[in-house]
GROMACS .gro file of C-alpha atoms in nm:
model
  474
    1MET     CA    1 -15.189  -2.584   7.211
    2GLU     CA    2 -14.813  -2.644   7.327
    3CYS     CA    3 -14.675  -2.991   7.341
    4ILE     CA    4 -14.475  -2.960   7.686
    5SER     CA    5 -14.289  -3.251   7.865
    6VAL     CA    6 -14.219  -3.266   8.210
    7PHE     CA    7 -13.833  -3.243   8.064
    8ASP     CA    8 -13.877  -2.902   7.895
    9MET     CA    9 -14.019  -2.786   8.269
   10LEU     CA   10 -13.726  -2.896   8.429
   11LYS     CA   11 -13.392  -2.845   8.250
   12ILE     CA   12 -13.059  -2.888   8.374
   13GLY     CA   13 -12.866  -2.546   8.305
   14ILE     CA   14 -12.630  -2.287   8.460
   15GLY     CA   15 -12.733  -2.004   8.669
   16PRO     CA   16 -12.865  -1.737   8.756
   17SER     CA   17 -13.134  -1.708   8.550
   18SER     CA   18 -13.313  -1.918   8.293
   19SER     CA   19 -13.441  -1.640   8.090
   20HIS     CA   20 -13.142  -1.428   8.083
   21THR     CA   21 -12.848  -1.703   8.087
   22LEU     CA   22 -13.014  -2.028   7.974
   23GLY     CA   23 -13.195  -1.867   7.706
   24PRO     CA   24 -12.957  -1.677   7.528
   25TRP     CA   25 -12.747  -1.949   7.557
   26ARG     CA   26 -12.976  -2.162   7.400
   27ALA     CA   27 -13.049  -1.896   7.129
   28ALA     CA   28 -12.699  -1.868   7.084
   29GLU     CA   29 -12.659  -2.277   6.995
   30ARG     CA   30 -12.993  -2.261   6.787
   31TRP     CA   31 -12.856  -1.979   6.558
   32ILE     CA   32 -12.569  -2.146   6.500
   33ALA     CA   33 -12.748  -2.486   6.407
   34GLU     CA   34 -12.937  -2.319   6.177
   35LEU     CA   35 -12.649  -2.142   6.015
   36LYS     CA   36 -12.530  -2.479   5.949
   37ALA     CA   37 -12.853  -2.602   5.786
   38ALA     CA   38 -12.842  -2.329   5.552
   39ASN     CA   39 -12.486  -2.410   5.481
   40CYS     CA   40 -12.397  -2.056   5.572
   41PHE     CA   41 -12.183  -2.115   5.875
   42GLU     CA   42 -11.852  -2.124   5.702
   43LYS     CA   43 -11.918  -1.784   5.563
   44VAL     CA   44 -11.965  -1.609   5.860
   45THR     CA   45 -11.689  -1.327   5.902
   46LYS     CA   46 -11.812  -1.116   6.170
   47ILE     CA   47 -12.094  -1.143   6.440
   48ARG     CA   48 -12.277  -0.889   6.647
   49VAL     CA   49 -12.531  -0.963   6.907
   50HIS     CA   50 -12.843  -0.732   7.005
   51VAL     CA   51 -12.969  -0.781   7.346
   52TYR     CA   52 -13.336  -0.582   7.390
   53GLY     CA   53 -13.551  -0.531   7.692
   54SER     CA   54 -13.570  -0.722   8.008
   55LEU     CA   55 -13.249  -0.901   7.868
   56SER     CA   56 -13.069  -0.564   7.844
   57LEU     CA   57 -13.174  -0.367   8.180
   58THR     CA   58 -13.052  -0.669   8.391
   59GLY     CA   59 -12.862  -0.838   8.147
   60LYS     CA   60 -12.507  -0.793   8.311
   61GLY     CA   61 -12.650  -0.879   8.659
   62HIS     CA   62 -12.776  -1.206   8.522
   63ALA     CA   63 -12.469  -1.273   8.296
   64THR     CA   64 -12.619  -1.244   7.982
   65ASP     CA   65 -12.312  -1.142   7.825
   66TYR     CA   66 -12.142  -1.454   7.937
   67ALA     CA   67 -12.405  -1.668   7.821
   68ILE     CA   68 -12.399  -1.555   7.470
   69LEU     CA   69 -12.056  -1.573   7.442
   70LEU     CA   70 -12.041  -1.924   7.595
   71GLY     CA   71 -12.327  -2.026   7.347
   72LEU     CA   72 -12.131  -1.889   7.049
   73SER     CA   73 -11.832  -2.073   7.157
   74GLY     CA   74 -12.028  -2.387   7.117
   75THR     CA   75 -12.041  -2.505   7.497
   76ASP     CA   76 -12.334  -2.683   7.644
   77PRO     CA   77 -12.488  -2.578   7.991
   78GLU     CA   78 -12.567  -2.896   8.088
   79TYR     CA   79 -12.216  -3.069   8.069
   80ILE     CA   80 -11.981  -2.755   8.070
   81PRO     CA   81 -11.751  -2.808   8.375
   82ILE     CA   82 -11.864  -2.506   8.608
   83GLU     CA   83 -11.487  -2.474   8.654
   84ASP     CA   84 -11.426  -2.406   8.291
   85ILE     CA   85 -11.681  -2.108   8.241
   86HIS     CA   86 -11.463  -1.814   8.381
   87SER     CA   87 -11.166  -1.922   8.215
   88ILE     CA   88 -11.332  -1.946   7.852
   89VAL     CA   89 -11.490  -1.573   7.926
   90HIS     CA   90 -11.153  -1.459   8.035
   91GLU     CA   91 -10.967  -1.593   7.725
   92VAL     CA   92 -11.228  -1.447   7.480
   93GLN     CA   93 -11.228  -1.111   7.647
   94GLN     CA   94 -10.841  -1.100   7.669
   95SER     CA   95 -10.744  -1.222   7.303
   96LYS     CA   96 -11.067  -1.065   7.155
   97LYS     CA   97 -11.103  -1.384   6.932
   98LEU     CA   98 -11.374  -1.637   6.958
   99LEU     CA   99 -11.383  -2.026   6.869
  100PHE     CA  100 -11.704  -2.008   6.683
  101GLY     CA  101 -11.903  -2.321   6.760
  102ASN     CA  102 -11.598  -2.452   6.884
  103GLU     CA  103 -11.484  -2.481   6.523
  104ARG     CA  104 -11.362  -2.137   6.370
  105GLN     CA  105 -11.182  -1.871   6.532
  106LEU     CA  106 -11.341  -1.522   6.457
  107ASN     CA  107 -11.230  -1.149   6.575
  108PHE     CA  108 -11.462  -1.111   6.892
  109ASP     CA  109 -11.442  -0.819   7.108
  110PRO     CA  110 -11.739  -0.861   7.364
  111LYS     CA  111 -11.748  -0.494   7.450
  112GLU     CA  112 -11.800  -0.400   7.101
  113ALA     CA  113 -11.980  -0.725   6.980
  114ILE     CA  114 -12.259  -0.755   7.230
  115LEU     CA  115 -12.462  -0.462   7.236
  116PHE     CA  116 -12.734  -0.357   7.498
  117HIS     CA  117 -13.030  -0.146   7.400
  118LYS     CA  118 -13.292  -0.056   7.682
  119GLU     CA  119 -13.572  -0.065   7.383
  120PHE     CA  120 -13.848  -0.339   7.400
  121LEU     CA  121 -13.926  -0.521   7.111
  122PRO     CA  122 -14.335  -0.577   7.073
  123PHE     CA  123 -14.324  -0.955   7.070
  124HIS     CA  124 -14.177  -1.008   7.447
  125ALA     CA  125 -13.968  -0.833   7.704
  126ASN     CA  126 -13.663  -1.044   7.639
  127GLY     CA  127 -13.535  -1.026   7.289
  128ILE     CA  128 -13.212  -1.107   7.121
  129ALA     CA  129 -13.108  -1.076   6.762
  130PHE     CA  130 -12.771  -1.238   6.627
  131GLU     CA  131 -12.637  -1.042   6.333
  132ALA     CA  132 -12.371  -1.213   6.114
  133THR     CA  133 -12.153  -1.050   5.800
  134PHE     CA  134 -12.058  -1.303   5.535
  135ASN     CA  135 -11.751  -1.329   5.331
  136ASP     CA  136 -11.947  -1.129   5.037
  137ASN     CA  137 -12.018  -0.851   5.275
  138THR     CA  138 -12.391  -0.943   5.304
  139GLN     CA  139 -12.570  -0.933   5.644
  140GLU     CA  140 -12.835  -1.140   5.772
  141THR     CA  141 -12.999  -1.077   6.160
  142LYS     CA  142 -13.218  -1.364   6.322
  143THR     CA  143 -13.413  -1.229   6.636
  144TYR     CA  144 -13.519  -1.478   6.907
  145TYR     CA  145 -13.697  -1.422   7.226
  146SER     CA  146 -13.608  -1.606   7.553
  147ILE     CA  147 -13.988  -1.636   7.721
  148GLY     CA  148 -13.867  -1.808   8.048
  149GLY     CA  149 -13.755  -2.132   8.199
  150GLY     CA  150 -13.500  -2.168   7.921
  151PHE     CA  151 -13.761  -2.158   7.623
  152VAL     CA  152 -13.670  -1.995   7.280
  153VAL     CA  153 -13.907  -1.902   7.011
  154VAL     CA  154 -13.907  -1.684   6.742
  155GLU     CA  155 -14.205  -1.427   6.665
  156ALA     CA  156 -14.327  -1.603   6.346
  157LEU     CA  157 -14.369  -1.940   6.554
  158LYS     CA  158 -14.307  -2.153   6.283
  159ASN     CA  159 -14.325  -2.476   6.513
  160ALA     CA  160 -14.678  -2.383   6.599
  161LYS     CA  161 -14.814  -2.659   6.354
  162ARG     CA  162 -14.554  -2.932   6.434
  163ASN     CA  163 -14.677  -2.819   6.840
  164GLN     CA  164 -15.033  -2.884   6.769
  165VAL     CA  165 -14.967  -3.229   6.583
  166ALA     CA  166 -14.743  -3.319   6.882
  167PHE     CA  167 -15.011  -3.215   7.143
  168ASN     CA  168 -15.284  -3.419   6.997
  169SER     CA  169 -15.058  -3.718   6.970
  170TYR     CA  170 -15.064  -3.732   7.338
  171PRO     CA  171 -15.283  -4.005   7.508
  172PHE     CA  172 -15.426  -3.729   7.720
  173PRO     CA  173 -15.341  -3.419   7.562
  174ILE     CA  174 -15.393  -3.131   7.845
  175GLU     CA  175 -15.399  -2.732   7.810
  176LYS     CA  176 -15.618  -2.686   8.176
  177GLY     CA  177 -15.656  -2.814   8.496
  178THR     CA  178 -16.024  -2.940   8.424
  179GLN     CA  179 -15.912  -3.154   8.133
  180LEU     CA  180 -15.639  -3.300   8.378
  181LEU     CA  181 -15.904  -3.419   8.675
  182GLN     CA  182 -16.147  -3.534   8.362
  183TYR     CA  183 -15.862  -3.777   8.275
  184CYS     CA  184 -15.815  -3.888   8.605
  185LYS     CA  185 -16.146  -3.959   8.682
  186VAL     CA  186 -16.230  -4.157   8.369
  187GLU     CA  187 -15.927  -4.361   8.358
  188LYS     CA  188 -15.914  -4.377   8.759
  189LYS     CA  189 -15.544  -4.293   8.752
  190SER     CA  190 -15.355  -4.054   8.960
  191ILE     CA  191 -15.240  -3.723   8.806
  192SER     CA  192 -14.858  -3.859   8.769
  193ALA     CA  193 -15.010  -4.176   8.605
  194ILE     CA  194 -15.180  -3.969   8.357
  195VAL     CA  195 -14.866  -3.743   8.287
  196LEU     CA  196 -14.629  -4.064   8.254
  197CYS     CA  197 -14.877  -4.193   7.991
  198ASN     CA  198 -14.803  -3.866   7.809
  199GLU     CA  199 -14.435  -3.917   7.836
  200LEU     CA  200 -14.418  -4.252   7.740
  201SER     CA  201 -14.586  -4.160   7.410
  202LEU     CA  202 -14.217  -3.949   7.369
  203ARG     CA  203 -13.965  -4.192   7.481
  204SER     CA  204 -13.929  -4.520   7.668
  205GLU     CA  205 -13.952  -4.576   8.025
  206VAL     CA  206 -13.609  -4.630   8.054
  207GLU     CA  207 -13.524  -4.318   7.904
  208ILE     CA  208 -13.759  -4.126   8.140
  209ASN     CA  209 -13.631  -4.286   8.431
  210THR     CA  210 -13.274  -4.217   8.325
  211GLU     CA  211 -13.348  -3.850   8.282
  212LEU     CA  212 -13.558  -3.802   8.579
  213LYS     CA  213 -13.264  -3.968   8.805
  214ARG     CA  214 -13.010  -3.738   8.645
  215ILE     CA  215 -13.227  -3.413   8.720
  216TRP     CA  216 -13.301  -3.536   9.065
  217HIS     CA  217 -12.915  -3.611   9.112
  218THR     CA  218 -12.888  -3.256   8.993
  219MET     CA  219 -13.072  -3.135   9.246
  220LEU     CA  220 -12.948  -3.336   9.506
  221GLU     CA  221 -12.584  -3.240   9.440
  222CYS     CA  222 -12.672  -2.845   9.384
  223MET     CA  223 -12.807  -2.870   9.774
  224TYR     CA  224 -12.519  -3.072   9.877
  225THR     CA  225 -12.294  -2.815   9.718
  226GLY     CA  226 -12.459  -2.509   9.831
  227CYS     CA  227 -12.465  -2.673  10.191
  228HIS     CA  228 -12.094  -2.708  10.182
  229THR     CA  229 -11.956  -2.369  10.039
  230GLU     CA  230 -11.902  -2.051  10.224
  231GLY     CA  231 -11.804  -1.719  10.128
  232LYS     CA  232 -11.975  -1.423   9.970
  233LEU     CA  233 -12.158  -1.457   9.628
  234PRO     CA  234 -12.027  -1.287   9.336
  235GLY     CA  235 -12.170  -0.965   9.167
  236GLY     CA  236 -12.065  -0.663   9.403
  237LEU     CA  237 -12.362  -0.697   9.641
  238ASN     CA  238 -12.136  -0.913   9.886
  239VAL     CA  239 -12.433  -1.099   9.987
  240ARG     CA  240 -12.270  -1.328  10.235
  241ARG     CA  241 -12.388  -1.708  10.173
  242ARG     CA  242 -12.613  -1.841  10.468
  243ALA     CA  243 -12.683  -2.212  10.383
  244PHE     CA  244 -12.343  -2.326  10.510
  245ASP     CA  245 -12.354  -2.233  10.853
  246MET     CA  246 -12.740  -2.294  10.883
  247HIS     CA  247 -12.668  -2.647  10.774
  248LYS     CA  248 -12.371  -2.677  11.006
  249ASN     CA  249 -12.562  -2.596  11.272
  250LEU     CA  250 -12.843  -2.828  11.193
  251ILE     CA  251 -12.621  -3.152  11.115
  252GLY     CA  252 -12.387  -3.105  11.368
  253GLU     CA  253 -12.063  -3.372  11.364
  254THR     CA  254 -12.246  -3.602  11.137
  255SER     CA  255 -12.000  -3.734  10.882
  256TYR     CA  256 -12.077  -3.834  10.482
  257SER     CA  257 -11.883  -3.814  10.181
  258SER     CA  258 -12.097  -3.758   9.910
  259PRO     CA  259 -12.481  -3.624   9.846
  260GLN     CA  260 -12.612  -3.945   9.871
  261GLN     CA  261 -12.483  -4.020  10.201
  262TRP     CA  262 -12.555  -3.684  10.320
  263LEU     CA  263 -12.922  -3.727  10.223
  264ASN     CA  264 -12.916  -4.072  10.427
  265ALA     CA  265 -12.715  -3.902  10.718
  266ILE     CA  266 -13.005  -3.616  10.740
  267ARG     CA  267 -13.285  -3.887  10.725
  268GLN     CA  268 -13.112  -4.059  11.035
  269THR     CA  269 -13.073  -3.714  11.190
  270GLU     CA  270 -13.318  -3.650  11.485
  271VAL     CA  271 -13.508  -3.347  11.381
  272LYS     CA  272 -13.693  -3.114  11.615
  273PHE     CA  273 -14.017  -2.983  11.542
  274ARG     CA  274 -13.871  -2.619  11.534
  275GLN     CA  275 -13.577  -2.735  11.302
  276ILE     CA  276 -13.813  -2.845  11.017
  277PHE     CA  277 -13.871  -2.533  10.826
  278LYS     CA  278 -13.484  -2.427  10.908
  279TRP     CA  279 -13.368  -2.758  10.698
  280VAL     CA  280 -13.654  -2.646  10.423
  281SER     CA  281 -13.505  -2.293  10.418
  282CYS     CA  282 -13.152  -2.445  10.425
  283PHE     CA  283 -13.217  -2.668  10.099
  284ALA     CA  284 -13.371  -2.358   9.910
  285LEU     CA  285 -13.089  -2.103  10.008
  286ALA     CA  286 -12.827  -2.362   9.931
  287VAL     CA  287 -13.002  -2.423   9.545
  288ASN     CA  288 -13.009  -2.056   9.494
  289GLU     CA  289 -12.674  -1.956   9.627
  290VAL     CA  290 -12.512  -2.201   9.399
  291ASN     CA  291 -12.741  -2.050   9.154
  292ALA     CA  292 -12.620  -1.701   9.212
  293SER     CA  293 -12.270  -1.809   9.152
  294LEU     CA  294 -12.324  -1.961   8.773
  295GLY     CA  295 -12.338  -2.300   8.933
  296ARG     CA  296 -12.556  -2.589   8.782
  297VAL     CA  297 -12.914  -2.628   8.872
  298VAL     CA  298 -13.235  -2.738   8.732
  299THR     CA  299 -13.499  -2.494   8.600
  300ALA     CA  300 -13.805  -2.541   8.810
  301PRO     CA  301 -13.957  -2.398   8.618
  302THR     CA  302 -13.682  -2.124   8.610
  303ASN     CA  303 -13.325  -2.080   8.766
  304GLY     CA  304 -13.439  -1.796   8.986
  305SER     CA  305 -13.687  -2.030   9.125
  306ALA     CA  306 -13.480  -2.336   9.123
  307GLY     CA  307 -13.477  -2.392   9.508
  308VAL     CA  308 -13.879  -2.437   9.597
  309ILE     CA  309 -13.876  -2.781   9.425
  310PRO     CA  310 -13.604  -2.955   9.542
  311ALA     CA  311 -13.656  -2.816   9.890
  312VAL     CA  312 -14.020  -2.953   9.930
  313LEU     CA  313 -13.898  -3.261   9.774
  314MET     CA  314 -13.614  -3.311  10.038
  315TYR     CA  315 -13.889  -3.201  10.293
  316TYR     CA  316 -14.067  -3.534  10.187
  317LEU     CA  317 -13.779  -3.746  10.202
  318VAL     CA  318 -13.623  -3.643  10.520
  319ILE     CA  319 -13.916  -3.537  10.747
  320GLU     CA  320 -14.218  -3.730  10.583
  321ASN     CA  321 -14.106  -4.062  10.443
  322HIS     CA  322 -13.770  -4.195  10.495
  323LYS     CA  323 -13.847  -4.510  10.327
  324ALA     CA  324 -13.915  -4.295   9.994
  325ASP     CA  325 -13.736  -4.415   9.710
  326PHE     CA  326 -13.693  -4.332   9.333
  327GLU     CA  327 -14.055  -4.411   9.262
  328HIS     CA  328 -14.153  -4.127   9.485
  329VAL     CA  329 -13.923  -3.892   9.352
  330LYS     CA  330 -14.043  -3.974   8.995
  331LYS     CA  331 -14.422  -3.914   9.068
  332PHE     CA  332 -14.307  -3.577   9.240
  333LEU     CA  333 -14.160  -3.422   8.931
  334LEU     CA  334 -14.423  -3.565   8.698
  335VAL     CA  335 -14.679  -3.396   8.894
  336ALA     CA  336 -14.472  -3.083   8.948
  337GLY     CA  337 -14.383  -3.056   8.565
  338GLU     CA  338 -14.743  -3.078   8.460
  339ILE     CA  339 -14.884  -2.827   8.690
  340GLY     CA  340 -14.586  -2.618   8.581
  341SER     CA  341 -14.701  -2.650   8.211
  342ILE     CA  342 -15.047  -2.568   8.284
  343PHE     CA  343 -14.919  -2.212   8.393
  344LYS     CA  344 -14.694  -2.173   8.110
  345LYS     CA  345 -14.987  -2.251   7.868
  346GLY     CA  346 -15.246  -2.042   8.024
  347ALA     CA  347 -15.020  -1.758   8.153
  348THR     CA  348 -14.631  -1.748   8.171
  349ILE     CA  349 -14.335  -1.854   8.374
  350SER     CA  350 -14.121  -1.530   8.283
  351ALA     CA  351 -14.055  -1.264   8.504
  352ALA     CA  352 -13.982  -1.017   8.247
  353MET     CA  353 -14.361  -1.072   8.150
  354GLY     CA  354 -14.547  -1.146   8.477
  355GLY     CA  355 -14.325  -1.045   8.772
  356CYS     CA  356 -14.177  -1.304   9.047
  357GLN     CA  357 -14.531  -1.458   9.052
  358ALA     CA  358 -14.461  -1.609   8.747
  359GLU     CA  359 -14.153  -1.778   8.878
  360ILE     CA  360 -14.174  -1.832   9.257
  361GLY     CA  361 -14.546  -1.862   9.264
  362VAL     CA  362 -14.567  -2.120   8.968
  363SER     CA  363 -14.268  -2.308   9.137
  364SER     CA  364 -14.448  -2.297   9.475
  365ALA     CA  365 -14.779  -2.437   9.321
  366MET     CA  366 -14.586  -2.697   9.135
  367ALA     CA  367 -14.401  -2.831   9.459
  368ALA     CA  368 -14.745  -2.779   9.643
  369GLY     CA  369 -14.922  -3.011   9.395
  370ALA     CA  370 -14.649  -3.265   9.386
  371LEU     CA  371 -14.646  -3.301   9.775
  372THR     CA  372 -14.991  -3.306   9.806
  373GLU     CA  373 -15.011  -3.629   9.565
  374LEU     CA  374 -14.724  -3.796   9.768
  375LEU     CA  375 -14.887  -3.756  10.089
  376GLY     CA  376 -15.195  -3.936   9.958
  377GLY     CA  377 -15.399  -3.662   9.817
  378THR     CA  378 -15.677  -3.710   9.567
  379PRO     CA  379 -15.597  -3.553   9.206
  380GLU     CA  380 -15.851  -3.250   9.303
  381GLN     CA  381 -15.651  -3.180   9.650
  382VAL     CA  382 -15.335  -3.180   9.412
  383LEU     CA  383 -15.483  -2.912   9.223
  384MET     CA  384 -15.642  -2.735   9.512
  385ALA     CA  385 -15.315  -2.722   9.651
  386ALA     CA  386 -15.150  -2.571   9.359
  387GLU     CA  387 -15.434  -2.302   9.349
  388ILE     CA  388 -15.344  -2.208   9.736
  389ALA     CA  389 -15.000  -2.182   9.656
  390MET     CA  390 -15.035  -1.955   9.367
  391GLU     CA  391 -15.307  -1.748   9.523
  392HIS     CA  392 -15.111  -1.637   9.780
  393HIS     CA  393 -14.816  -1.524   9.537
  394LEU     CA  394 -15.038  -1.324   9.318
  395GLY     CA  395 -14.910  -0.974   9.250
  396LEU     CA  396 -14.528  -1.074   9.337
  397THR     CA  397 -14.306  -0.824   9.180
  398CYS     CA  398 -13.966  -0.899   9.025
  399ASP     CA  399 -13.723  -0.609   9.139
  400PRO     CA  400 -13.373  -0.762   9.190
  401ILE     CA  401 -13.108  -0.542   9.320
  402GLY     CA  402 -12.814  -0.452   9.081
  403GLY     CA  403 -12.977  -0.684   8.847
  404LEU     CA  404 -12.864  -0.982   9.036
  405VAL     CA  405 -13.048  -1.300   9.139
  406GLN     CA  406 -13.000  -1.270   9.485
  407VAL     CA  407 -13.168  -0.993   9.679
  408PRO     CA  408 -13.462  -1.070   9.701
  409CYS     CA  409 -13.451  -1.367   9.493
  410ILE     CA  410 -13.312  -1.630   9.720
  411GLU     CA  411 -13.500  -1.588  10.056
  412ARG     CA  412 -13.797  -1.577   9.797
  413ASN     CA  413 -13.719  -1.955   9.726
  414SER     CA  414 -13.736  -2.031  10.115
  415MET     CA  415 -14.086  -1.866  10.145
  416GLY     CA  416 -14.213  -2.012   9.824
  417ALA     CA  417 -14.110  -2.382   9.960
  418ILE     CA  418 -14.275  -2.317  10.301
  419LYS     CA  419 -14.597  -2.167  10.123
  420ALA     CA  420 -14.608  -2.495   9.931
  421ILE     CA  421 -14.582  -2.720  10.222
  422ASN     CA  422 -14.860  -2.517  10.401
  423ALA     CA  423 -15.066  -2.521  10.092
  424ALA     CA  424 -15.031  -2.899  10.029
  425GLU     CA  425 -15.153  -2.943  10.406
  426LEU     CA  426 -15.432  -2.706  10.411
  427ALA     CA  427 -15.546  -2.891  10.068
  428LEU     CA  428 -15.525  -3.218  10.246
  429ASP     CA  429 -15.740  -3.126  10.552
  430SER     CA  430 -16.031  -2.970  10.274
  431ASN     CA  431 -16.310  -3.085  10.047
  432PRO     CA  432 -16.234  -2.980   9.699
  433GLU     CA  433 -16.607  -2.942   9.679
  434ASP     CA  434 -16.584  -2.619   9.904
  435ALA     CA  435 -16.315  -2.467   9.717
  436LYS     CA  436 -16.391  -2.106   9.557
  437VAL     CA  437 -16.113  -2.086   9.342
  438PRO     CA  438 -16.045  -2.365   9.067
  439LEU     CA  439 -15.690  -2.381   8.961
  440ASP     CA  440 -15.760  -2.286   8.604
  441LYS     CA  441 -15.916  -1.951   8.767
  442VAL     CA  442 -15.616  -1.854   8.936
  443VAL     CA  443 -15.396  -1.914   8.635
  444GLN     CA  444 -15.608  -1.677   8.450
  445THR     CA  445 -15.599  -1.417   8.719
  446MET     CA  446 -15.227  -1.461   8.740
  447TRP     CA  447 -15.185  -1.364   8.388
  448GLU     CA  448 -15.446  -1.081   8.414
  449THR     CA  449 -15.216  -0.972   8.679
  450ALA     CA  450 -14.925  -0.983   8.507
  451LYS     CA  451 -15.049  -0.746   8.201
  452ASP     CA  452 -15.185  -0.510   8.476
  453MET     CA  453 -14.861  -0.472   8.632
  454ASN     CA  454 -14.638  -0.188   8.565
  455SER     CA  455 -14.376  -0.299   8.347
  456LYS     CA  456 -14.077  -0.135   8.604
  457TYR     CA  457 -14.156  -0.447   8.858
  458LYS     CA  458 -14.117  -0.707   8.532
  459GLU     CA  459 -13.733  -0.764   8.590
  460THR     CA  460 -13.618  -0.455   8.487
  461SER     CA  461 -13.453  -0.336   8.814
  462GLU     CA  462 -13.610   0.028   8.751
  463GLY     CA  463 -13.863  -0.047   9.061
  464GLY     CA  464 -13.938  -0.192   9.390
  465LEU     CA  465 -13.628  -0.282   9.597
  466ALA     CA  466 -13.404  -0.228   9.313
  467VAL     CA  467 -13.428   0.145   9.348
  468GLY     CA  468 -13.520   0.170   9.722
  469VAL     CA  469 -13.195   0.005   9.814
  470PHE     CA  470 -12.886   0.201   9.735
  471LEU     CA  471 -12.582  -0.024   9.598
  472SER     CA  472 -12.360   0.215   9.800
  473ASP     CA  473 -12.546   0.065  10.119
  474CYS     CA  474 -12.461  -0.281  10.033
   0.00000   0.00000   0.00000
C-alpha cells in the first residue's frame, strides 16, 4: 500500500530520462544525506559508483553519468540553471576533481569512478551502488534502485511501514480504480475532488495550488521553449528538431513575448479542423525535444513520456475551452496524477521493467482520464477513458536507438497524446456499463504483459529498432 501524492507522479526535473537521469541524480543526493546523518560525510576520501542493468546498457545515451556527477556535486535538478549543466560536467571531467555535496573537494575522474556493469541486480533492472572509502581505509557500499518516474528505493523497503501508515491516514486511501469509483459514488464527488481531499491531508490548499501552478508553468515554458528552438538534438543521431518549423507554420506572424502571452495568442488564432492534431503533435514534440537536450521538464509520469499530458492539457485550453483557468488545470493534474498512481501501485511506470507501455501507455491513460473529467465525463467514464488509452498501448516495447530518448520516443509522445484525446471522446460517447474491460483489469494485464516481455525490449537497446537501425545510417 503506497502513499503516492500527485506531486510524486508529477515531478520537475532534468531530461532525458526520469529513471536513468533524475533517479540516479536523486539517489546521489539521498546517499549524501544518509552519509551526513550517519556523521560519515566528512570521512569520505574516495568515491566510486557502480551502474547496473538497464541503467548501464543505455546509461550514456540517457546521461546517467552526467546525472550521477551532478547529484554528487550537490546540485538540484528542479532548480539548477540549465546553462550550468555542461560547464559543471566539463569542469569535473577536465580537473578530475569533484566538489562533493558542494562542500568538499575530492579527486574524481568520471572515467574511472563511474563503472558500468551489464549484469542485472535481482531486485530491479535499474541498480546503482555508491561506494565510499573513508579516512580509516574502510569501505561501505549503498545500493539504490531507480524504479521509474524519478522514484528511488532500497531493496530492504525500510519505509514500507511508514508508507502503510501514511496510506491509511488518507481520507480516501486508493489502490485500485474500483475503490476510487466507490468513494466518488458514496461521497457524490468527482475524481478530482476526492484526490484533492487526500492532498489536503498532506498540505494546505495554498501549498497545493502553488505547487500545481509551478508544475503547470514548467510544462508551459517547456512547450514554449521547444516551439522556439531550432537545430539538431545532441547525442550523435543528428535528429532534427521539428516543433520549431511545425509551430511556425501553424502560428504564422502572430506576436507575443512570454509563454503566457503565447498561450493567449494561440487561443485567439483561428484553428482549422485539420490543424487541431498538428497543434497537439507540435506541443508533444516540443516537450520531448527539450527533454532530449537535457532541458527541464515535468515527469508525467516519466521524462520519456513527458509530452503527452502537457499536449492534451493544451488541447483542452486552446481548442475545447478558451475560458478555462487554473481551476481547470488543477482538476486535470489531480485526476492525471491519481490515475498514474493506480498504474504504479498495480503494475509499473518503468520502461526498464515494462517496456514503453509503462511510460507512453500510462501517460496516455492519465491524460485521457483527466481530459474526460474536464469535458464533463462521469467518474466511470474517466476510468473508462484511461482503460481505453492503455488497452491500445499494451505490449509497446522500449527500444531506443543508440540508447537516446529520441527515436522512437519523441514521436511516441505525439501518438500517445492523440490516442488520449480519442479515448476520451470514445468514453464520453459510451455507457460505462457496456465496457468489457475495467481499468483494474487492464492494469493487471499490463503488468502480466510486462513480465512476459523479452528483456531486450525493456530499455536495453538490445532489440527492436535499437538493433534494426544502424547508427551509421543515421
